[in-house]
mmCIF file of C-alpha atoms in Angstrom:
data_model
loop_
_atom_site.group_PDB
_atom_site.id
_atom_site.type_symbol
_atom_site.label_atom_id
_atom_site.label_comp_id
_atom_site.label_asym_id
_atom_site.label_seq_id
_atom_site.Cartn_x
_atom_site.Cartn_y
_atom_site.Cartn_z
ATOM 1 C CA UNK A 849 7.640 -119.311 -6.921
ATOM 2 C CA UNK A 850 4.304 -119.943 -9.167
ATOM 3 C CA UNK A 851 2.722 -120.258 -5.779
ATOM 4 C CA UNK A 852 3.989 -116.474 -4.538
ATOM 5 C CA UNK A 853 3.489 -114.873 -7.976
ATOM 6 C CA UNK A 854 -0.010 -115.941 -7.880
ATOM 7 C CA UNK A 855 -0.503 -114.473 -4.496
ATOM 8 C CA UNK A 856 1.245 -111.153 -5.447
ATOM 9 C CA UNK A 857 -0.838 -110.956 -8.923
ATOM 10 C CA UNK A 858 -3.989 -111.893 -6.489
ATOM 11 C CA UNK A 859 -2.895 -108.946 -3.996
ATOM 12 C CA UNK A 860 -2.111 -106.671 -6.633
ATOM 13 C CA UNK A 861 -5.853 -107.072 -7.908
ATOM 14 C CA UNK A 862 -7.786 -106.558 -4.497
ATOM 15 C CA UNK A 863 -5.400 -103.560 -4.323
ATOM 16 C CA UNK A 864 -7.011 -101.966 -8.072
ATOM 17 C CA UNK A 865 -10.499 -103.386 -7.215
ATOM 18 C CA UNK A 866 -10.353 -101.276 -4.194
ATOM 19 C CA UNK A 867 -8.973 -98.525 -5.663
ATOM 20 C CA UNK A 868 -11.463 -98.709 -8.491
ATOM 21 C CA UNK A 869 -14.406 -98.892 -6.268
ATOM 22 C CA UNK A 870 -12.936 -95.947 -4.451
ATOM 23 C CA UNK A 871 -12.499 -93.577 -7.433
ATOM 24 C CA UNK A 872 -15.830 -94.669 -8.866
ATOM 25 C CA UNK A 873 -17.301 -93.776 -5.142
ATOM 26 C CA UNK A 874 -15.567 -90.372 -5.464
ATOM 27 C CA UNK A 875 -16.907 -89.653 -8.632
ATOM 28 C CA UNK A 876 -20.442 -90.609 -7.464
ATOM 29 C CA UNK A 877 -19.934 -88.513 -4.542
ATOM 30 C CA UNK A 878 -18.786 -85.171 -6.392
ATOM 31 C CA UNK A 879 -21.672 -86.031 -9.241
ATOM 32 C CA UNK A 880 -24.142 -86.364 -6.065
ATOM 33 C CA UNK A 881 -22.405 -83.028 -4.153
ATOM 34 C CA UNK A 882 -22.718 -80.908 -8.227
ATOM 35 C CA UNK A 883 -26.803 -82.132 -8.079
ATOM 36 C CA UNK A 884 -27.222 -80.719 -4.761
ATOM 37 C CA UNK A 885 -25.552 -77.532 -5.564
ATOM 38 C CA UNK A 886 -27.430 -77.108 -9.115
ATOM 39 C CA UNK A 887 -30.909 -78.105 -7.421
ATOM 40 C CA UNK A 888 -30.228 -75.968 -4.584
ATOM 41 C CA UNK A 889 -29.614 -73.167 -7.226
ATOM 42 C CA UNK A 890 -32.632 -73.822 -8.919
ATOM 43 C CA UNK A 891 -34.354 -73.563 -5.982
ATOM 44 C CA UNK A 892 -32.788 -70.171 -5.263
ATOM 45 C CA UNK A 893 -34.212 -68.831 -8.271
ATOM 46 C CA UNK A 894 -37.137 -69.951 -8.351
ATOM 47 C CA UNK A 895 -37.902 -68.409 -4.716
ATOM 48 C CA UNK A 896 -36.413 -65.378 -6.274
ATOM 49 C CA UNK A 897 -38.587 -64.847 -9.397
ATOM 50 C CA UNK A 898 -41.337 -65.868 -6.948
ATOM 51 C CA UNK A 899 -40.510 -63.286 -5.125
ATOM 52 C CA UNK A 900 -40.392 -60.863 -7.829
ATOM 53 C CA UNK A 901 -43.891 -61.497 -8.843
ATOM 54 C CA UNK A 902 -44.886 -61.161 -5.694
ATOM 55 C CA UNK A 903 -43.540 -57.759 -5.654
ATOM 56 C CA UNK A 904 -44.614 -56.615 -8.730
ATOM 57 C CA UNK A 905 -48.287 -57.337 -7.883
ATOM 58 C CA UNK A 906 -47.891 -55.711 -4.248
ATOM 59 C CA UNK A 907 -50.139 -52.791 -4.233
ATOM 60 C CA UNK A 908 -47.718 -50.600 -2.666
ATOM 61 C CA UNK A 909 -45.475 -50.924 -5.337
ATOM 62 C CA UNK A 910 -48.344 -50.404 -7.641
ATOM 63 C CA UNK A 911 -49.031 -47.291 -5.249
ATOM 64 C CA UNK A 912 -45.088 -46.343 -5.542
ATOM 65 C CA UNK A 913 -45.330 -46.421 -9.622
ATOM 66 C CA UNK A 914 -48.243 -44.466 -9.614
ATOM 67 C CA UNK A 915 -46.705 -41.612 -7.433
ATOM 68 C CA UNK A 916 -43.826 -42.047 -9.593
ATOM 69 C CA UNK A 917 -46.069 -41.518 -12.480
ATOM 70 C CA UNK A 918 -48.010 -38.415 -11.032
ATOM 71 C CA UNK A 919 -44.205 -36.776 -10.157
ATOM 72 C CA UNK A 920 -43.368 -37.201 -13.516
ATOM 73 C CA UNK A 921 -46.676 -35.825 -14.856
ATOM 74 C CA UNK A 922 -46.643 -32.580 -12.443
ATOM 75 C CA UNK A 923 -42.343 -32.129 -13.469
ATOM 76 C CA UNK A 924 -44.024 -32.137 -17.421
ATOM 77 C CA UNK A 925 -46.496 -29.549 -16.499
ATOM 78 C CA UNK A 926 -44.213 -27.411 -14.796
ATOM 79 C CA UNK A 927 -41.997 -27.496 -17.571
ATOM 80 C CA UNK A 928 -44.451 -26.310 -20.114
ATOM 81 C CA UNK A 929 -45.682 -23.760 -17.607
ATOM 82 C CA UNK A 930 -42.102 -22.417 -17.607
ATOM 83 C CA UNK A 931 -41.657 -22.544 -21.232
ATOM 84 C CA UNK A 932 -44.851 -21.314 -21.863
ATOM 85 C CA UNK A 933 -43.658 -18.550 -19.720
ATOM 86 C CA UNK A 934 -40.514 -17.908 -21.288
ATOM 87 C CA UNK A 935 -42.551 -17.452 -24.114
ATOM 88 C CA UNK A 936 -44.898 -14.772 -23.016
ATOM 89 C CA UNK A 937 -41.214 -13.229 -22.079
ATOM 90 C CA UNK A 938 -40.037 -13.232 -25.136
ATOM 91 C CA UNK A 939 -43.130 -11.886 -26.988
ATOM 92 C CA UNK A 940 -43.562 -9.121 -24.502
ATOM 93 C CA UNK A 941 -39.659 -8.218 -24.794
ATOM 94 C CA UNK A 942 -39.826 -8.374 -29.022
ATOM 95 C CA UNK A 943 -43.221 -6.663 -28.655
ATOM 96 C CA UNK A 944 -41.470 -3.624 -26.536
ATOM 97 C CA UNK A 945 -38.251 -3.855 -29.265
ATOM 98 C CA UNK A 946 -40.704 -3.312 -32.188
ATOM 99 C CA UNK A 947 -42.744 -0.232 -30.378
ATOM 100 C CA UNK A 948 -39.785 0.980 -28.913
ATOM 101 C CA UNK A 949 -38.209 1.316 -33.071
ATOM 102 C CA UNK A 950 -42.113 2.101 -33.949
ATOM 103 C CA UNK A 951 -41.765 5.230 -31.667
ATOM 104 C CA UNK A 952 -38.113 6.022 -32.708
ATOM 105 C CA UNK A 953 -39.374 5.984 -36.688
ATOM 106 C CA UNK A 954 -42.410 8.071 -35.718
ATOM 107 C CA UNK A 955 -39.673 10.515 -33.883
ATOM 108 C CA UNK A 956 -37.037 10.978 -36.727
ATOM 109 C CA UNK A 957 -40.192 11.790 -39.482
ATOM 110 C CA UNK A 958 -41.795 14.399 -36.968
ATOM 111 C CA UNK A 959 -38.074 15.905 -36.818
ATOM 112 C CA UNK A 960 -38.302 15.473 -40.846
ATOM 113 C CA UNK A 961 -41.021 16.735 -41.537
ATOM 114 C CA UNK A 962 -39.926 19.678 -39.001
ATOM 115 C CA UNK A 963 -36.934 20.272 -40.605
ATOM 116 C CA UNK A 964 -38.974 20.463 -43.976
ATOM 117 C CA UNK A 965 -41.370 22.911 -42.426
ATOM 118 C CA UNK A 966 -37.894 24.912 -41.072
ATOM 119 C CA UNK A 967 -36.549 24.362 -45.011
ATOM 120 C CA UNK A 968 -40.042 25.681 -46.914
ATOM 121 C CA UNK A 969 -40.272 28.394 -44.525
ATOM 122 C CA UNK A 970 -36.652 29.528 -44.944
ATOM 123 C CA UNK A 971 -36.747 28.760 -48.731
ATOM 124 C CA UNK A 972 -40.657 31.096 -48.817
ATOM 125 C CA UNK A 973 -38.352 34.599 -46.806
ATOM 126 C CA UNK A 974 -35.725 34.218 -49.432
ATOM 127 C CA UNK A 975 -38.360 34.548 -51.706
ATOM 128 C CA UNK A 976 -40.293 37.189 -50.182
ATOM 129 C CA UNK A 977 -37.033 38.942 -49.469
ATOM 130 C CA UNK A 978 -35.920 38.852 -52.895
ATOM 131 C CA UNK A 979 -39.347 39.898 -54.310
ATOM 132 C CA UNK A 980 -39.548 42.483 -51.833
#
C-alpha cells in the first residue's frame, strides 16, 4: 500500500502545483488586463486635457469669448440707457407733480386774495352805508 499512497500523495501534488500555477496565471492575467485598462485611461485623459488646451488657445474660441464679451458690454449699456431713461421719466413726471401743486397754490391765493378784495369791499359799503 506504501507504494499506492505514495503515488496518490505524488498525484495529489501535480494536481495543487497545477492548480497553483493556474490561479497565480489568473491573477497575473487580471493584474495585466487592470494595467491596460488604467493606462488606457490615462491615455484618455491626457488626449482630453490636450484637447482642451488646444481649444482654449483656438482663436475662434478666443473670437467666440470676445463676442461674448462685446454682447455683454452692449446688454450693460442698454441697461443704463434704459435706467437712465426711466430716470429722466421720473424727474419729468415729479417735475410736472410739483408745477402742477405750484399752479394749484398760486390758484387758491388769487381766489384768497379775491375773496379778501370781495370781504374789504363789502366790509368799506357797510361803512359808507352806515356813515351815510
Amino acid at each position: 500500500w506504501s507504494g499506492y499512497a505514495l503515488q496518490v500523495q505524488m498525484f495529489v501534488q501535480r494536481v495543487l502545483t497545477v492548480y497553483q500555477q493556474k490561479v497565480a496565471q489568473d491573477r497575473a492575467e487580471k493584474l495585466l488586463h487592470k494595467f491596460d485598462e488604467e493606462h488606457a485611461n490615462q491615455a484618455l485623459l491626457e488626449k482630453a486635457q490636450k484637447n482642451k488646451n488646444q481649444i482654449k488657445k483656438s482663436p475662434l474660441l478666443s473670437t467666440f469669448q470676445a463676442e461674448k464679451e462685446e454682447v455683454r458690454e452692449q446688454e450693460k449699456r442698454e441697461e443704463e440707457r434704459l435706467r437712465a431713461k426711466r430716470e429722466m421719466k421720473a424727474d419729468e413726471e415729479r417735475f410736472c407733480e410739483e408745477a402742477e401743486r405750484a399752479c394749484k397754490e398760486e390758484e387758491r391765493q388769487r381766489q384768497r386774495e379775491v375773496e379778501e378784495r370781495k370781504q374789504r369791499a363789502h366790509e368799506e359799503r357797510k361803512r359808507q352805508e352806515k356813515a351815510a
